[in-house]
Amino acid sequence: LSCDGTDYHCESYAYTYFVVKRVKNYFDNIVIMNMHDESKGESSESMFCHAIPDANQTCRAIRTAKKTSVTLNQRQELVYGDLVYGAIKAGLIEINMQDQLDDTIKAVQKYHEETLNLTSKDFKRACLDADQLALLWKKSLNFERALVELGMPSSGENALKADFDKLAKSTLCKLDVELTLQDEAWGSFFRALNDQKNK
């Protein structure tokens, strides 16, 4: 990294790097895990079956549970809540209580997925521009290189770039609320929902 750890902004950006450097002064068995690398299983399996020595029973339990159970910590779709907050801000619907908010988010998701037969991936997205992506890629690559120097396994820069390019079109984008609400179908949906709520 291009900083020495004395600058606050640099320290906060590269927190993991400097923590590992400090801890390595006292311990020689530090393992750095890449939580996005699933080549050795999901994060819990990778940790207890590979990173932590002699955690054999926990490793077996995780692998057994993996074969027989569903994922409990499934990623929540935040786009529906974002769309509802946008509709509130645009004056399309009025919500005063938490249960109304929760019910509205469920209604939006049901309308989008069941009535329109779409998924959250079908929404219009606002993504980072080319300059922002170039800066983020440079920082990500520098950080990856620094951690690899400290012992983190890496699948290589080409794989990292492929993952980054995929994220640039998905996770690094957010719902374009304004553009979505310009669609008359969504405007009508929220107005009808508001009228129904106020009856």
Backbone as a chain_set.jsonl record, in Angstrom:
{"seq": "LSCDGTDYHCESYAYTYFVVKRVKNYFDNIVIMNMHDESKGESSESMFCHAIPDANQTCRAIRTAKKTSVTLNQRQELVYGDLVYGAIKAGLIEINMQDQLDDTIKAVQKYHEETLNLTSKDFKRACLDADQLALLWKKSLNFERALVELGMPSSGENALKADFDKLAKSTLCKLDVELTLQDEAWGSFFRALNDQKNK", "coords": {"N": [[0.845, -1.188, 0.0], [0.298, 2.323, -0.495], [0.678, 3.851, 1.727], [1.899, 4.483, 5.072], [0.625, 3.743, 7.339], [0.337, 5.65, 9.269], [-1.36, 7.653, 8.611], [-4.7, 8.608, 9.148], [-6.897, 8.23, 7.338], [-5.841, 6.462, 5.529], [-5.268, 4.314, 7.208], [-7.842, 3.582, 8.07], [-8.957, 2.788, 5.674], [-7.376, 0.613, 4.915], [-7.61, -1.28, 6.957], [-7.541, -4.086, 7.643], [-5.075, -4.906, 6.568], [-3.143, -3.497, 8.137], [-3.737, -4.393, 10.706], [-3.116, -7.125, 10.478], [-0.37, -6.917, 9.942], [0.552, -5.866, 12.398], [-0.2, -7.906, 14.228], [1.259, -10.048, 13.282], [3.736, -9.549, 14.289], [3.763, -10.786, 16.712], [2.717, -13.342, 16.482], [3.153, -16.32, 14.585], [1.488, -17.831, 13.075], [-0.623, -16.787, 11.538], [-3.557, -16.714, 9.632], [-4.912, -15.567, 6.692], [-8.043, -15.056, 5.416], [-9.952, -15.04, 2.458], [-13.061, -13.985, 2.248], [-14.722, -14.128, 0.088], [-13.846, -16.082, -1.516], [-14.74, -19.161, -2.469], [-13.561, -21.575, -2.927], [-12.748, -23.436, -1.113], [-15.053, -24.151, 0.115], [-17.999, -22.692, 1.726], [-17.821, -19.675, 3.774], [-17.83, -20.407, 6.581], [-17.198, -23.139, 6.505], [-14.724, -23.04, 5.197], [-13.258, -21.661, 7.123], [-13.352, -23.287, 9.534], [-12.57, -25.777, 8.619], [-10.205, -25.444, 7.286], [-8.703, -23.042, 7.923], [-8.566, -22.869, 10.773], [-6.702, -24.806, 12.908], [-7.142, -28.243, 13.861], [-9.941, -28.223, 14.348], [-11.766, -30.294, 14.096], [-14.24, -31.59, 14.825], [-16.107, -29.502, 14.682], [-15.816, -28.831, 12.006], [-16.734, -31.22, 10.782], [-19.395, -31.147, 11.662], [-20.347, -28.848, 10.373], [-20.086, -29.576, 7.686], [-21.817, -31.767, 7.613], [-24.263, -30.562, 8.26], [-24.491, -28.912, 6.076], [-25.163, -30.652, 4.035], [-27.709, -31.406, 4.702], [-29.378, -29.263, 5.321], [-31.134, -26.132, 4.705], [-30.054, -22.874, 3.587], [-29.941, -20.554, 6.144], [-29.3, -17.914, 6.529], [-30.153, -16.104, 4.401], [-29.709, -13.743, 1.767], [-31.255, -10.634, 2.016], [-33.587, -8.93, -0.043], [-33.098, -5.714, -0.695], [-34.009, -3.852, -2.445], [-36.766, -3.539, -2.677], [-37.595, -2.255, -0.354], [-36.14, 0.104, -0.726], [-37.469, 1.129, -2.953], [-40.007, 1.616, -1.894], [-39.396, 3.593, 0.05], [-38.595, 5.571, -1.722], [-41.016, 6.065, -3.027], [-42.503, 7.112, -0.936], [-41.077, 9.471, -0.455], [-41.541, 10.727, -2.877], [-44.165, 11.335, -2.611], [-46.139, 9.552, -3.321], [-47.242, 7.674, -1.694], [-48.365, 7.423, 1.669], [-46.974, 6.689, 4.744], [-47.094, 5.826, 8.108], [-46.519, 4.143, 10.198], [-44.522, 1.385, 11.436], [-45.485, -1.224, 10.874], [-47.131, -0.714, 8.713], [-45.235, 0.062, 6.848], [-43.738, -2.336, 6.601], [-45.754, -4.043, 5.562], [-46.264, -2.767, 3.146], [-43.834, -3.0, 1.784], [-43.79, -5.783, 1.459], [-46.029, -6.033, -0.19], [-45.183, -4.67, -2.469], [-43.052, -6.303, -3.279], [-44.468, -8.663, -3.817], [-46.155, -7.829, -5.908], [-44.248, -7.17, -7.864], [-42.863, -9.591, -8.264], [-44.814, -11.635, -8.521], [-47.144, -10.644, -9.882], [-46.041, -9.085, -12.011], [-44.176, -10.9, -12.748], [-41.359, -10.758, -12.472], [-37.906, -10.36, -11.363], [-35.758, -9.088, -8.726], [-33.501, -8.417, -10.088], [-34.347, -7.369, -12.442], [-34.946, -4.695, -12.236], [-34.315, -1.237, -13.116], [-31.024, -0.016, -12.886], [-28.677, 2.089, -11.169], [-25.416, 2.654, -11.76], [-21.876, 2.812, -10.911], [-19.81, 5.332, -12.422], [-17.358, 5.276, -15.129], [-14.91, 6.448, -14.261], [-15.118, 6.324, -11.458], [-15.265, 3.561, -11.134], [-12.749, 2.814, -12.114], [-11.045, 3.957, -10.208], [-11.872, 2.588, -7.895], [-11.243, -0.043, -8.646], [-8.448, 0.15, -8.829], [-7.764, 0.679, -6.138], [-8.773, -1.638, -4.948], [-7.199, -3.612, -6.161], [-4.616, -2.88, -5.303], [-4.933, -3.296, -2.57], [-5.493, -6.037, -2.491], [-3.054, -7.051, -3.481], [-1.355, -6.249, -1.408], [-2.339, -7.786, 0.748], [-1.887, -10.346, -0.223], [0.884, -10.381, -0.174], [1.187, -10.596, 2.535], [0.391, -13.136, 2.961], [-2.164, -14.028, 2.208], [-4.114, -16.289, 0.347], [-4.517, -16.232, -3.211], [-6.534, -16.087, -6.136], [-5.555, -14.963, -8.333], [-4.952, -12.074, -10.466], [-6.47, -11.89, -12.82], [-8.774, -13.401, -12.283], [-9.714, -11.927, -10.131], [-10.286, -9.505, -11.411], [-12.287, -10.317, -13.149], [-14.302, -11.003, -11.308], [-14.656, -8.463, -10.176], [-15.611, -6.991, -12.376], [-18.041, -8.267, -12.743], [-19.337, -7.597, -10.347], [-19.453, -4.864, -10.708], [-21.602, -4.507, -12.333], [-23.676, -5.345, -10.848], [-23.786, -5.847, -7.705], [-22.433, -3.481, -7.021], [-24.069, -1.593, -7.989], [-27.052, 0.367, -7.59], [-30.592, 0.448, -6.968], [-32.325, 2.325, -9.367], [-34.254, 4.517, -8.31], [-35.734, 6.834, -8.997], [-36.03, 6.646, -11.821], [-37.429, 4.235, -11.958], [-39.83, 4.883, -10.671], [-40.882, 6.603, -12.499], [-42.145, 5.067, -14.259], [-45.365, 4.497, -15.272], [-46.895, 2.357, -14.415], [-45.882, 1.677, -11.909], [-46.365, 4.052, -10.538], [-49.184, 4.128, -10.571], [-49.672, 1.79, -9.139], [-48.696, 2.412, -6.526], [-50.333, 4.616, -5.884], [-52.867, 3.421, -5.886], [-52.5, 1.604, -3.826], [-52.158, 3.352, -1.714], [-54.649, 4.613, -1.66], [-56.263, 2.442, -1.003], [-55.277, 1.877, 1.536], [-56.124, 4.081, 2.954], [-58.825, 3.858, 3.145]], "CA": [[0.0, 0.0, 0.0], [1.094, 3.526, -0.657], [0.737, 4.615, 2.963], [2.703, 3.782, 6.085], [-0.198, 3.395, 8.497], [0.234, 6.754, 10.221], [-2.446, 8.521, 8.17], [-5.969, 8.036, 9.599], [-7.719, 7.783, 6.22], [-5.204, 5.271, 4.978], [-5.441, 3.253, 8.204], [-9.228, 3.108, 8.076], [-9.203, 2.121, 4.399], [-6.631, -0.645, 4.857], [-7.633, -1.754, 8.34], [-7.104, -5.489, 7.734], [-3.646, -4.972, 6.259], [-2.323, -3.031, 9.259], [-3.965, -5.29, 11.841], [-2.325, -8.329, 10.228], [1.05, -6.579, 10.112], [0.838, -5.732, 13.839], [-0.362, -9.193, 14.895], [2.354, -10.929, 12.841], [4.906, -9.293, 15.143], [3.655, -11.603, 17.92], [2.302, -14.701, 16.161], [3.654, -16.734, 13.271], [0.529, -18.746, 12.441], [-1.778, -16.006, 11.111], [-4.151, -17.127, 8.366], [-5.798, -14.549, 6.131], [-9.053, -15.682, 4.575], [-10.737, -14.226, 1.546], [-14.419, -14.465, 2.491], [-15.423, -14.281, -1.181], [-13.281, -17.248, -2.201], [-15.458, -20.352, -2.007], [-12.896, -22.766, -3.455], [-12.649, -24.396, -0.011], [-16.356, -24.165, 0.769], [-18.506, -21.405, 2.201], [-16.905, -19.059, 4.743], [-17.702, -21.165, 7.835], [-16.482, -24.377, 6.2], [-13.342, -22.667, 4.915], [-12.597, -21.277, 8.37], [-13.197, -24.378, 10.509], [-11.979, -26.971, 8.01], [-8.904, -25.148, 6.691], [-7.926, -21.981, 8.579], [-8.355, -23.158, 12.194], [-6.188, -26.177, 13.049], [-7.739, -29.173, 14.837], [-11.359, -27.986, 14.64], [-12.321, -31.404, 13.32], [-15.657, -31.845, 15.115], [-16.883, -28.391, 14.125], [-15.749, -28.993, 10.558], [-17.65, -32.304, 10.416], [-20.765, -30.689, 11.9], [-20.692, -27.896, 9.306], [-20.248, -30.318, 6.43], [-23.029, -32.581, 7.732], [-25.404, -29.639, 8.183], [-24.532, -28.397, 4.703], [-25.81, -31.654, 3.192], [-29.082, -31.698, 5.118], [-30.18, -28.096, 5.684], [-31.193, -24.996, 3.788], [-29.336, -21.711, 4.087], [-30.807, -19.747, 7.001], [-28.921, -16.514, 6.447], [-30.285, -15.724, 3.015], [-29.584, -12.321, 1.525], [-32.532, -9.971, 1.859], [-33.679, -8.014, -1.167], [-33.31, -4.377, -0.162], [-34.539, -2.957, -3.474], [-38.187, -3.277, -2.469], [-37.649, -1.197, 0.661], [-35.652, 1.335, -1.353], [-38.529, 1.632, -3.825], [-41.066, 2.157, -1.031], [-38.915, 4.875, 0.586], [-38.64, 6.532, -2.825], [-42.418, 6.413, -3.259], [-42.881, 8.002, 0.175], [-40.424, 10.759, -0.719], [-42.184, 11.318, -4.049], [-45.542, 11.66, -2.263], [-47.067, 8.593, -3.923], [-47.873, 6.902, -0.625], [-48.087, 7.941, 3.013], [-46.818, 5.6, 5.716], [-46.83, 6.416, 9.419], [-46.172, 3.148, 11.206], [-43.615, 0.35, 10.969], [-46.209, -2.346, 10.285], [-47.566, -0.272, 7.378], [-44.042, 0.001, 5.998], [-43.451, -3.754, 6.347], [-46.802, -4.573, 4.683], [-46.097, -2.147, 1.826], [-42.667, -3.634, 1.156], [-44.232, -7.124, 1.034], [-46.959, -5.86, -1.313], [-44.361, -4.289, -3.627], [-42.335, -7.504, -3.721], [-45.449, -9.588, -4.389], [-46.579, -7.263, -7.192], [-43.142, -7.249, -8.82], [-42.454, -10.97, -8.547], [-45.923, -12.514, -8.886], [-47.997, -10.032, -10.91], [-45.223, -8.74, -13.177], [-43.333, -12.067, -13.026], [-39.983, -10.273, -12.612], [-37.077, -10.506, -10.168], [-35.098, -7.847, -8.335], [-32.463, -8.118, -11.081], [-34.959, -6.729, -13.604], [-35.099, -3.257, -12.013], [-33.3, -0.341, -13.657], [-29.973, 0.2, -11.889], [-27.734, 3.202, -11.304], [-24.103, 2.082, -11.474], [-20.763, 3.741, -10.844], [-19.294, 5.692, -13.737], [-16.072, 4.658, -15.473], [-13.842, 6.999, -13.41], [-15.288, 5.759, -10.113], [-14.904, 2.14, -11.205], [-11.292, 2.715, -12.292], [-10.441, 4.264, -8.903], [-12.188, 1.488, -6.98], [-10.463, -1.195, -9.085], [-7.047, 0.392, -8.453], [-7.655, 0.499, -4.682], [-9.011, -3.053, -4.663], [-6.042, -4.368, -6.617], [-3.511, -2.58, -4.379], [-5.235, -3.938, -1.293], [-5.316, -7.477, -2.717], [-1.616, -7.314, -3.578], [-0.769, -6.096, -0.071], [-2.72, -8.933, 1.565], [-1.187, -11.521, -0.763], [2.248, -10.3, 0.37], [1.136, -11.032, 3.934], [0.08, -14.563, 3.032], [-3.513, -14.418, 1.804], [-4.133, -16.974, -0.95], [-5.184, -15.455, -4.252], [-6.815, -16.82, -7.366], [-4.909, -14.232, -9.423], [-5.536, -10.793, -10.835], [-7.489, -12.065, -13.857], [-10.007, -13.841, -11.61], [-10.174, -10.786, -9.345], [-10.871, -8.527, -12.343], [-13.556, -10.886, -13.631], [-15.26, -10.82, -10.213], [-14.91, -7.028, -10.049], [-16.453, -6.587, -13.508], [-19.378, -8.79, -12.48], [-19.896, -6.77, -9.272], [-19.67, -3.509, -11.232], [-22.902, -4.488, -12.994], [-24.698, -5.897, -9.952], [-23.71, -5.422, -6.31], [-21.959, -2.1, -6.915], [-25.129, -0.727, -8.509], [-28.224, 0.466, -6.715], [-31.854, 0.649, -7.661], [-32.601, 3.68, -9.851], [-35.609, 4.736, -7.798], [-36.409, 7.879, -9.766], [-36.4, 6.102, -13.132], [-38.449, 3.197, -11.749], [-41.102, 5.515, -10.324], [-41.4, 7.289, -13.683], [-42.991, 4.081, -14.935], [-46.738, 4.756, -14.846], [-47.425, 1.173, -13.722], [-45.515, 1.769, -10.499], [-47.1, 5.193, -9.972], [-50.568, 3.682, -10.357], [-49.665, 0.786, -8.068], [-48.548, 3.066, -5.225], [-51.526, 5.435, -5.61], [-53.955, 2.491, -5.544], [-52.186, 1.063, -2.501], [-52.401, 4.444, -0.769], [-56.117, 4.785, -1.565], [-56.767, 1.268, -0.281], [-54.85, 1.995, 2.934], [-56.831, 5.182, 3.604], [-60.277, 3.6, 3.184]], "C": [[0.882, 1.24, 0.0], [1.149, 4.371, 0.603], [1.45, 3.799, 4.039], [1.918, 3.443, 7.34], [-0.34, 4.516, 9.505], [-0.896, 7.699, 9.854], [-3.783, 7.865, 8.495], [-6.774, 7.458, 8.433], [-7.152, 6.512, 5.597], [-5.424, 4.093, 5.92], [-6.853, 2.691, 8.156], [-9.549, 2.369, 6.777], [-8.581, 0.731, 4.385], [-6.532, -1.293, 6.228], [-7.06, -3.163, 8.468], [-5.597, -5.609, 7.552], [-2.801, -4.602, 7.48], [-2.528, -3.869, 10.52], [-3.112, -6.542, 11.675], [-0.843, -8.043, 10.433], [1.423, -6.493, 11.591], [0.811, -7.097, 14.533], [0.768, -10.155, 14.514], [3.646, -10.683, 13.614], [4.925, -10.221, 16.355], [3.312, -13.068, 17.644], [2.786, -15.063, 14.762], [2.692, -17.66, 12.532], [-0.753, -18.023, 12.011], [-2.251, -16.498, 9.743], [-5.097, -16.029, 7.913], [-6.756, -15.248, 5.177], [-9.699, -14.648, 3.664], [-12.168, -14.753, 1.625], [-15.22, -14.666, 1.203], [-14.932, -15.49, -1.966], [-13.934, -18.511, -1.654], [-14.835, -21.641, -2.54], [-12.721, -23.842, -2.383], [-13.961, -24.473, 0.776], [-16.797, -22.766, 1.156], [-17.627, -20.926, 3.348], [-16.74, -19.866, 6.031], [-16.929, -22.464, 7.613], [-15.003, -24.089, 5.956], [-12.583, -22.355, 6.202], [-12.321, -22.485, 9.265], [-12.544, -25.629, 9.93], [-10.581, -26.719, 7.457], [-8.074, -24.139, 7.494], [-7.597, -22.306, 10.033], [-7.881, -24.611, 12.338], [-6.968, -26.967, 14.105], [-9.177, -28.856, 15.23], [-12.185, -29.058, 13.928], [-13.808, -31.646, 13.555], [-16.543, -30.752, 14.53], [-16.932, -28.49, 12.61], [-16.734, -30.065, 10.095], [-19.108, -31.863, 10.564], [-21.23, -29.743, 10.798], [-20.945, -28.63, 7.997], [-21.49, -31.201, 6.444], [-24.27, -31.709, 7.582], [-25.591, -29.117, 6.768], [-25.283, -29.35, 3.775], [-27.299, -31.784, 3.486], [-29.955, -30.468, 5.364], [-30.179, -27.05, 4.584], [-30.425, -23.84, 4.404], [-30.287, -20.835, 4.885], [-30.527, -18.259, 6.842], [-28.963, -16.049, 4.992], [-30.278, -14.209, 2.875], [-30.963, -11.712, 1.303], [-32.475, -9.044, 0.659], [-34.04, -6.626, -0.641], [-33.977, -3.45, -1.168], [-36.007, -2.608, -3.233], [-38.393, -2.191, -1.406], [-37.194, 0.139, 0.095], [-36.735, 1.966, -2.227], [-39.667, 2.248, -3.015], [-40.639, 3.5, -0.445], [-38.93, 5.953, -0.492], [-40.057, 6.995, -3.109], [-42.942, 7.342, -2.16], [-42.34, 9.399, -0.088], [-41.087, 11.489, -1.887], [-43.653, 11.675, -3.798], [-46.572, 10.721, -2.872], [-47.822, 7.789, -2.885], [-47.463, 7.499, 0.716], [-48.059, 6.769, 3.99], [-46.389, 6.204, 7.042], [-46.357, 5.418, 10.466], [-45.314, 2.05, 10.591], [-44.348, -0.816, 10.31], [-46.763, -1.991, 8.903], [-46.404, -0.355, 6.387], [-43.738, -1.448, 5.613], [-44.46, -4.355, 5.362], [-46.648, -4.026, 3.264], [-44.927, -2.769, 1.076], [-43.038, -5.027, 0.651], [-45.149, -7.04, -0.188], [-46.205, -5.506, -2.595], [-43.639, -5.51, -4.185], [-43.288, -8.487, -4.399], [-45.894, -9.111, -5.766], [-45.492, -7.46, -8.26], [-42.857, -8.695, -9.246], [-43.591, -11.857, -9.037], [-46.796, -11.932, -10.0], [-47.205, -9.736, -12.181], [-44.31, -9.891, -13.613], [-41.883, -11.665, -13.314], [-39.211, -10.572, -11.33], [-36.431, -9.159, -9.858], [-34.022, -7.441, -9.342], [-33.014, -7.384, -12.296], [-35.181, -5.226, -13.426], [-34.009, -2.486, -12.756], [-32.304, -0.029, -12.54], [-29.157, 1.441, -12.22], [-26.379, 2.676, -10.852], [-23.037, 3.176, -11.416], [-20.288, 4.081, -12.253], [-17.877, 5.139, -13.916], [-14.935, 5.151, -14.589], [-13.907, 6.424, -12.003], [-14.879, 4.29, -10.093], [-13.397, 1.959, -11.324], [-10.582, 2.961, -10.966], [-10.665, 3.121, -7.925], [-11.386, 0.238, -7.346], [-9.006, -1.04, -8.664], [-6.839, 0.159, -6.958], [-7.821, -0.975, -4.311], [-7.793, -3.896, -5.018], [-4.843, -4.137, -5.698], [-3.703, -3.289, -3.042], [-5.034, -5.445, -1.392], [-3.834, -7.839, -2.746], [-0.951, -7.248, -2.21], [-1.086, -7.293, 0.805], [-2.064, -10.219, 1.077], [0.253, -11.55, -0.252], [2.298, -10.786, 1.811], [0.689, -12.483, 4.07], [-1.317, -14.973, 2.631], [-3.456, -15.13, 0.457], [-4.911, -16.139, -1.971], [-5.406, -16.327, -5.472], [-6.256, -16.085, -8.582], [-5.677, -12.991, -9.83], [-6.614, -10.93, -11.907], [-8.829, -12.482, -13.25], [-10.6, -12.698, -10.785], [-10.868, -9.766, -10.244], [-12.201, -9.028, -12.879], [-14.647, -10.726, -12.578], [-15.652, -9.354, -10.076], [-15.851, -6.55, -11.16], [-17.89, -7.065, -13.328], [-20.079, -7.938, -11.407], [-20.242, -5.364, -9.757], [-21.034, -3.375, -11.899], [-24.017, -4.99, -12.089], [-24.617, -5.276, -8.561], [-23.285, -3.967, -6.142], [-22.947, -1.104, -7.509], [-26.271, -0.677, -7.493], [-29.466, 0.678, -7.57], [-31.975, 2.101, -8.106], [-34.054, 3.988, -9.514], [-36.376, 5.726, -8.664], [-36.892, 7.364, -11.116], [-37.503, 5.06, -13.006], [-39.809, 3.826, -11.487], [-41.679, 6.351, -11.463], [-42.28, 6.365, -14.511], [-44.41, 4.219, -14.387], [-47.347, 3.571, -14.093], [-47.106, 1.238, -12.238], [-46.222, 2.941, -9.827], [-48.527, 4.808, -9.641], [-50.653, 2.686, -9.212], [-49.615, 1.461, -6.7], [-49.763, 3.939, -4.894], [-52.702, 4.557, -5.202], [-53.749, 1.923, -4.145], [-52.476, 2.106, -1.425], [-53.895, 4.652, -0.568], [-56.725, 3.645, -0.762], [-56.469, 1.376, 1.208], [-55.688, 3.051, 3.673], [-58.34, 4.994, 3.652], [-60.741, 3.249, 4.587]], "O": [[2.035, 1.214, 0.428], [1.623, 5.506, 0.555], [1.585, 2.581, 3.925], [2.478, 2.916, 8.301], [-1.056, 4.367, 10.496], [-1.349, 8.472, 10.698], [-3.994, 6.699, 8.163], [-7.275, 6.336, 8.518], [-7.891, 5.613, 5.195], [-5.735, 2.99, 5.471], [-7.047, 1.476, 8.195], [-10.333, 1.42, 6.785], [-9.191, -0.221, 3.897], [-5.475, -1.797, 6.606], [-6.192, -3.408, 9.306], [-4.928, -6.329, 8.293], [-1.854, -5.312, 7.818], [-1.601, -4.038, 11.312], [-2.457, -6.975, 12.623], [-0.137, -8.849, 11.038], [2.477, -6.982, 11.999], [1.696, -7.407, 15.331], [1.185, -10.978, 15.328], [4.55, -11.518, 13.595], [5.976, -10.426, 16.962], [3.584, -13.937, 18.472], [2.822, -14.218, 13.867], [3.036, -18.211, 11.486], [-1.844, -18.585, 12.11], [-1.454, -16.675, 8.822], [-5.979, -15.611, 8.663], [-6.336, -15.94, 4.25], [-9.956, -13.516, 4.073], [-12.458, -15.841, 1.129], [-16.274, -15.301, 1.221], [-15.538, -15.874, -2.966], [-13.704, -18.885, -0.504], [-15.498, -22.676, -2.598], [-12.564, -25.02, -2.703], [-13.968, -24.819, 1.957], [-16.079, -21.788, 0.949], [-16.785, -21.675, 3.843], [-15.622, -19.998, 6.528], [-16.099, -22.844, 8.439], [-14.134, -24.809, 6.45], [-11.422, -22.732, 6.358], [-11.189, -22.686, 9.706], [-12.02, -26.454, 10.678], [-9.844, -27.668, 7.186], [-6.883, -24.354, 7.72], [-6.481, -22.052, 10.487], [-8.585, -25.537, 11.934], [-7.396, -26.413, 15.117], [-9.594, -29.187, 16.34], [-13.169, -28.76, 13.25], [-14.557, -31.879, 12.607], [-17.595, -31.033, 13.956], [-17.977, -28.258, 12.002], [-17.48, -29.858, 9.138], [-19.948, -32.16, 9.715], [-22.371, -29.825, 10.342], [-21.908, -28.338, 7.288], [-22.146, -31.371, 5.416], [-25.21, -32.066, 6.871], [-26.717, -28.906, 6.319], [-25.956, -28.914, 2.841], [-28.068, -32.218, 2.628], [-31.155, -30.61, 5.595], [-29.354, -27.07, 3.67], [-30.174, -23.829, 5.609], [-31.324, -20.416, 4.371], [-31.428, -17.436, 7.006], [-27.945, -15.652, 4.425], [-30.771, -13.486, 3.74], [-31.747, -12.213, 0.497], [-31.439, -8.443, 0.377], [-35.164, -6.399, -0.195], [-34.461, -2.38, -0.798], [-36.442, -1.502, -3.553], [-39.256, -1.325, -1.547], [-37.78, 1.18, 0.391], [-36.899, 3.186, -2.24], [-40.225, 3.276, -3.399], [-41.425, 4.447, -0.438], [-39.24, 7.111, -0.213], [-40.287, 8.17, -3.396], [-43.731, 8.249, -2.428], [-43.06, 10.389, 0.041], [-41.183, 12.716, -1.886], [-44.311, 12.249, -4.666], [-47.754, 11.058, -2.934], [-48.91, 7.281, -3.153], [-46.355, 8.012, 0.871], [-48.991, 5.968, 4.053], [-45.444, 6.991, 7.102], [-45.847, 5.815, 11.514], [-45.365, 1.809, 9.385], [-43.887, -1.343, 9.297], [-46.856, -2.851, 8.026], [-46.57, -0.784, 5.245], [-43.508, -1.751, 4.442], [-44.081, -5.081, 4.443], [-46.878, -4.745, 2.291], [-45.018, -3.032, -0.123], [-42.651, -5.412, -0.452], [-45.063, -7.861, -1.101], [-46.547, -5.985, -3.676], [-43.612, -5.731, -5.396], [-42.956, -9.072, -5.429], [-45.997, -9.913, -6.694], [-45.771, -7.857, -9.391], [-42.641, -8.981, -10.423], [-43.374, -12.735, -9.873], [-47.148, -12.634, -10.947], [-47.629, -10.082, -13.284], [-43.744, -9.865, -14.706], [-41.262, -12.153, -14.258], [-39.796, -10.989, -10.33], [-36.545, -8.21, -10.634], [-33.671, -6.265, -9.441], [-32.25, -6.838, -13.092], [-35.569, -4.55, -14.379], [-32.92, -3.008, -12.996], [-32.693, 0.193, -11.393], [-28.97, 1.795, -13.384], [-26.213, 2.296, -9.693], [-23.273, 4.314, -11.821], [-20.347, 3.25, -13.16], [-17.279, 4.606, -12.981], [-14.076, 4.359, -14.2], [-12.88, 6.077, -11.42], [-14.227, 3.83, -9.156], [-12.827, 1.059, -10.708], [-9.627, 2.26, -10.631], [-9.746, 2.729, -7.205], [-10.9, -0.465, -6.46], [-8.394, -1.998, -8.192], [-5.865, -0.476, -6.553], [-7.096, -1.494, -3.462], [-7.404, -4.787, -4.263], [-4.133, -5.081, -5.352], [-2.753, -3.815, -2.461], [-4.472, -6.062, -0.487], [-3.409, -8.808, -2.117], [-0.098, -8.073, -1.882], [-0.217, -7.777, 1.529], [-1.723, -11.086, 1.882], [0.781, -12.615, 0.067], [3.311, -11.321, 2.261], [0.617, -13.005, 5.183], [-1.645, -16.158, 2.701], [-2.823, -14.638, -0.476], [-5.851, -15.428, -1.616], [-4.589, -17.187, -5.803], [-6.449, -16.516, -9.718], [-6.876, -12.865, -9.582], [-7.577, -10.163, -11.907], [-9.883, -11.985, -13.648], [-11.817, -12.516, -10.738], [-11.914, -9.227, -9.884], [-13.138, -8.248, -13.046], [-15.777, -10.36, -12.9], [-16.824, -9.031, -9.884], [-16.782, -5.787, -10.901], [-18.837, -6.374, -13.704], [-21.256, -7.603, -11.54], [-21.197, -4.749, -9.282], [-21.565, -2.271, -12.021], [-25.173, -5.057, -12.506], [-25.301, -4.294, -8.274], [-23.735, -3.295, -5.215], [-22.684, 0.099, -7.526], [-26.423, -1.566, -6.656], [-29.382, 1.041, -8.743], [-31.75, 3.011, -7.309], [-34.96, 3.755, -10.314], [-37.528, 5.486, -9.022], [-38.031, 7.615, -11.51], [-38.406, 5.001, -13.841], [-40.824, 3.365, -12.012], [-42.837, 6.765, -11.402], [-43.056, 6.815, -15.354], [-44.633, 4.077, -13.185], [-48.212, 3.754, -13.236], [-47.944, 0.9, -11.402], [-46.634, 2.835, -8.672], [-49.027, 5.121, -8.561], [-51.587, 2.726, -8.411], [-50.399, 1.125, -5.813], [-50.179, 3.993, -3.737], [-53.448, 4.899, -4.285], [-54.699, 1.779, -3.375], [-52.98, 1.775, -0.351], [-54.355, 4.843, 0.557], [-57.606, 3.868, 0.068], [-57.298, 1.015, 2.043], [-55.931, 2.926, 4.874], [-59.059, 5.865, 4.142], [-61.929, 3.003, 4.801]]}, "num_chains": 1, "name": "protein.A"}
